[in-house]
PDB file of C-alpha atoms in Angstrom:
ATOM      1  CA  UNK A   5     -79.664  49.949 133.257  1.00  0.00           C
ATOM      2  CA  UNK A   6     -78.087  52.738 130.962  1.00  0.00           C
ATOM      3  CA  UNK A   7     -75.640  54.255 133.672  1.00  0.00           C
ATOM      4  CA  UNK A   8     -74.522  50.264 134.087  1.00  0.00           C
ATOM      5  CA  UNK A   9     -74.025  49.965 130.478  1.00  0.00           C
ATOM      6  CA  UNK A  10     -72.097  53.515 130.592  1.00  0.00           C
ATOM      7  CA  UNK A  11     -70.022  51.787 133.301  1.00  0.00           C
ATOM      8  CA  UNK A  12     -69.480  48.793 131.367  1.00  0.00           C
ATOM      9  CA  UNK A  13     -68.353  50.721 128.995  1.00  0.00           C
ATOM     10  CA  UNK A  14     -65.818  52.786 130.480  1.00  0.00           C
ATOM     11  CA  UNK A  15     -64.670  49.684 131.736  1.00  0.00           C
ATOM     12  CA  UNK A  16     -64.043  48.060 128.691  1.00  0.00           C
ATOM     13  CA  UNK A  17     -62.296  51.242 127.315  1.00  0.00           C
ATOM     14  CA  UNK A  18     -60.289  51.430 130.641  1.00  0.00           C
ATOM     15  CA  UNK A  19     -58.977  47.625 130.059  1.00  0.00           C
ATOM     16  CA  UNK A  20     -58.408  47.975 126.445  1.00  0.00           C
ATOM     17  CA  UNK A  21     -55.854  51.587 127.598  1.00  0.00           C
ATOM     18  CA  UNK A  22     -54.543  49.072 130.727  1.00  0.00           C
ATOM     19  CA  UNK A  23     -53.582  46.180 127.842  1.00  0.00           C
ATOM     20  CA  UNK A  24     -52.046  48.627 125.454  1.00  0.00           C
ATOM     21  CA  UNK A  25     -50.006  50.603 128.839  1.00  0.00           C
ATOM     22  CA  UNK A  26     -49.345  45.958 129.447  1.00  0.00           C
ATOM     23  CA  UNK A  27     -47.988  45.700 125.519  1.00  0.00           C
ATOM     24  CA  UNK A  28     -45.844  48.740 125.619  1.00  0.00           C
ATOM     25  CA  UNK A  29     -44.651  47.872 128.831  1.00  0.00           C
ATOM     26  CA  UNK A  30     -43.636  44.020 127.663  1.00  0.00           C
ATOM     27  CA  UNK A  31     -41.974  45.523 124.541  1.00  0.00           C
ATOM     28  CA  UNK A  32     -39.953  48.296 126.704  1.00  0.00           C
ATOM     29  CA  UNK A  33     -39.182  44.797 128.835  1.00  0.00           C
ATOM     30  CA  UNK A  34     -38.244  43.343 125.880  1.00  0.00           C
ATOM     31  CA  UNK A  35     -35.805  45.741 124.579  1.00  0.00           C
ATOM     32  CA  UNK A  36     -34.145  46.517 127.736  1.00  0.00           C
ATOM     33  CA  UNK A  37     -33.840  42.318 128.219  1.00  0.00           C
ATOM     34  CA  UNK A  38     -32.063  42.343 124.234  1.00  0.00           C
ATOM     35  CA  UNK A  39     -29.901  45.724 125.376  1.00  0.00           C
ATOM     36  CA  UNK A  40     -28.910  43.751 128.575  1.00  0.00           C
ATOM     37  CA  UNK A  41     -28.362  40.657 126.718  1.00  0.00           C
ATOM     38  CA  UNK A  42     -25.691  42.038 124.204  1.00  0.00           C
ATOM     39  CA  UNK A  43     -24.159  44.399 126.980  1.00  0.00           C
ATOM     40  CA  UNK A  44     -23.496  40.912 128.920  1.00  0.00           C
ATOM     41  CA  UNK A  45     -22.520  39.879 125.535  1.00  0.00           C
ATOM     42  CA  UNK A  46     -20.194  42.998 124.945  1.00  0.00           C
ATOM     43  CA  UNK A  47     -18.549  42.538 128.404  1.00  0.00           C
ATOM     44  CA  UNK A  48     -18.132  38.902 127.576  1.00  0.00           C
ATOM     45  CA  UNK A  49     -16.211  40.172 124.801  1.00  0.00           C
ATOM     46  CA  UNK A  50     -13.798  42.146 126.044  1.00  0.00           C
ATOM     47  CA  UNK A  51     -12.990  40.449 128.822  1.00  0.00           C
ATOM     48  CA  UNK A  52     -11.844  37.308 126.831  1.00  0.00           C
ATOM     49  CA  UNK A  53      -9.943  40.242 124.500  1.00  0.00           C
ATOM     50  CA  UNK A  54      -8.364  41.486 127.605  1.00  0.00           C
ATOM     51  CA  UNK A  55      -6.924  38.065 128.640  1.00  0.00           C
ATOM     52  CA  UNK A  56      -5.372  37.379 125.088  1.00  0.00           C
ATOM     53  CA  UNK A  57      -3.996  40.928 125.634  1.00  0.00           C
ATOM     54  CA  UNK A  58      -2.978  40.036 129.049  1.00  0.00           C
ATOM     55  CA  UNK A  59      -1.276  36.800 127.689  1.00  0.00           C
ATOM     56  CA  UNK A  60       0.299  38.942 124.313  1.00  0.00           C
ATOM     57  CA  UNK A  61       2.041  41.063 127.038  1.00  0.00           C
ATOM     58  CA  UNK A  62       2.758  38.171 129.441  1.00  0.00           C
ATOM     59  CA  UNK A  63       4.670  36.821 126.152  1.00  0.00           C
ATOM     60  CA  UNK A  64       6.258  40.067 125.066  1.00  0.00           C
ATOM     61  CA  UNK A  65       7.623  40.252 128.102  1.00  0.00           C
ATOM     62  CA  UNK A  66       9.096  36.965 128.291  1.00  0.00           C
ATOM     63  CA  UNK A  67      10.696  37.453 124.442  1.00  0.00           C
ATOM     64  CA  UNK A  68      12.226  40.596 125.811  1.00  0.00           C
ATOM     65  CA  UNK A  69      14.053  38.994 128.593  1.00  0.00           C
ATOM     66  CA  UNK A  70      15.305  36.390 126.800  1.00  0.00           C
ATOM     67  CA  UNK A  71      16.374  38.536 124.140  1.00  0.00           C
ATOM     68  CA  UNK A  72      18.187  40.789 126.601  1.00  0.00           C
ATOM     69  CA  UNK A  73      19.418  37.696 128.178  1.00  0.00           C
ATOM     70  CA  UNK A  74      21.389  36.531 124.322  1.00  0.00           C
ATOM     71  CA  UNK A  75      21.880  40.156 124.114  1.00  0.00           C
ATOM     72  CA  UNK A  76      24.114  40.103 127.110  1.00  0.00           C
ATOM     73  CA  UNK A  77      25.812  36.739 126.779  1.00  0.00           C
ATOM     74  CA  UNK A  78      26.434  37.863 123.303  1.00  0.00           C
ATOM     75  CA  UNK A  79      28.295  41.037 124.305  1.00  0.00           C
ATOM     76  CA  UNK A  80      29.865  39.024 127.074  1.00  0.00           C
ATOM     77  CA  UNK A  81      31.135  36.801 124.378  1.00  0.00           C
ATOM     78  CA  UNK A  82      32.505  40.025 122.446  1.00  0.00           C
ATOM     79  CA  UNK A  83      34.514  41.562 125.353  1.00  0.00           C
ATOM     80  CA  UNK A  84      36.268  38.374 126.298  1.00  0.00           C
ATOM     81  CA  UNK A  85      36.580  37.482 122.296  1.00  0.00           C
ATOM     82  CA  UNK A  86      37.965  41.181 122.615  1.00  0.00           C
ATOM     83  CA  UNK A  87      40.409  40.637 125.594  1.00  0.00           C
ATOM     84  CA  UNK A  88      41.442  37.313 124.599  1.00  0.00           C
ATOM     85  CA  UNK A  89      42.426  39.131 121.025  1.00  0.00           C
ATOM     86  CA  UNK A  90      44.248  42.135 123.121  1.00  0.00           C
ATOM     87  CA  UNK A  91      46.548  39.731 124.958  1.00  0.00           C
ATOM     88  CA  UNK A  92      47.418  37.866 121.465  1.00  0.00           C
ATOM     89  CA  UNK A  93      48.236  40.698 120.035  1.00  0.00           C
ATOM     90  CA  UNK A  94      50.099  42.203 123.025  1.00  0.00           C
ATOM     91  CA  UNK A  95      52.334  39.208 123.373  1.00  0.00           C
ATOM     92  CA  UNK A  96      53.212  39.180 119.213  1.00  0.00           C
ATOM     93  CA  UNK A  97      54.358  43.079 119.916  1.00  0.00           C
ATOM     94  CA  UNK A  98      56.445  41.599 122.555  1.00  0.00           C
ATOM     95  CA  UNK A  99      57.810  38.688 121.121  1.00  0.00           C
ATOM     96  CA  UNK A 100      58.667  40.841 117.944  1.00  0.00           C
ATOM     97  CA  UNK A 101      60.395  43.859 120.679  1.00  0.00           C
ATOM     98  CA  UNK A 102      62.274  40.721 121.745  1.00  0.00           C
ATOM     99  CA  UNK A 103      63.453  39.554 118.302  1.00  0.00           C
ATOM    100  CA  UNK A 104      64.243  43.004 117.315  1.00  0.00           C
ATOM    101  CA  UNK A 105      66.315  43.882 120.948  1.00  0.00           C
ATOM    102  CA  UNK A 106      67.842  40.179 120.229  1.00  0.00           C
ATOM    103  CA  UNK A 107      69.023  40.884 116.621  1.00  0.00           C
ATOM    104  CA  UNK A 108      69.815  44.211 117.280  1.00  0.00           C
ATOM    105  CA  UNK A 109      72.338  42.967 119.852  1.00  0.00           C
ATOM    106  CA  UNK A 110      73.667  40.297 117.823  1.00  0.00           C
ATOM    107  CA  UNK A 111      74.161  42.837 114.772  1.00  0.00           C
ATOM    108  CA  UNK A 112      75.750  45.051 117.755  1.00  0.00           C
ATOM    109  CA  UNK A 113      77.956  42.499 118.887  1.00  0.00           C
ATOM    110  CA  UNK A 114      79.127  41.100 115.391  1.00  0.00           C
ATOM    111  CA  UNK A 115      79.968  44.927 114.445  1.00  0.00           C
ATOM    112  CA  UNK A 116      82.131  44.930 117.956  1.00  0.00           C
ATOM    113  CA  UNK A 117      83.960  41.553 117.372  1.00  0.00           C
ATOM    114  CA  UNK A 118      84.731  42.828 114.003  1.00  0.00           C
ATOM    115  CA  UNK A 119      86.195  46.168 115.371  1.00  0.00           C
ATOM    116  CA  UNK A 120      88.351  43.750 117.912  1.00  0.00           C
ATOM    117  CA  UNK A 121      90.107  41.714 115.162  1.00  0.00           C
ATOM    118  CA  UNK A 122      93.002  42.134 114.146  1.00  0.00           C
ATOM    119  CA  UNK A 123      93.510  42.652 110.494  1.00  0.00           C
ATOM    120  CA  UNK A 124      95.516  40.714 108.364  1.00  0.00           C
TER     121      UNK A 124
END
């Protein structure tokens, strides 16, 4: 009867280490289950941070061209704003060449008929 209660005993000591080993073991469980938990959380996370990054860039992108598409109807605008001001002024020049070659020969040919006259 004594080695059975020895045996009973070790028994209960060996169940009482096993359920300790089983509550260490559900808490390790537990913390790897919260660690996983906000990792899933984490990647959650970032990946909705990566699309509004995604989109920011998808809508940087789309400013730029359109700014570099004003950008080059605007300098467009200047060179044929420039051109159009080029011939203006290019055809006042000659207009006043004209007017001066014109009055020049009229001054020219007054001074002539003068020199042809007779005097009184």
């Amino acid at each position: 009867v004594g080695m059975l209660t020895a045996d009973r005993a070790a028994l209960r000591m060996g169940n009482e280490v096993t359920e300790r080993k089983v509550t260490a073991l559900e808490a390790a469980v537990s913390v790897l289950t919260a660690e996983r938990d906000a990792s899933n959380a984490d990647v959650i996370r970032l990946r909705t941070e990566n699309e509004e990054l995604v989109e920011t860039m998808e809508m940087q992108q789309q400013l730029l061209d359109e700014t570099e598409e004003v950008q080059r109807r605007t300098m467009d605008k200047f060179w044929n704003s420039l051109a159009d001001l080029r011939c203006r002024v290019q055809g006042q020049l000659a207009i006043r060449r004209v007017r001066e070659m014109s009055s020049s020969a009229s001054a020219s040919m007054c001074h002539a008929e003068a020199h042809d006259r007779p005097e009184d």
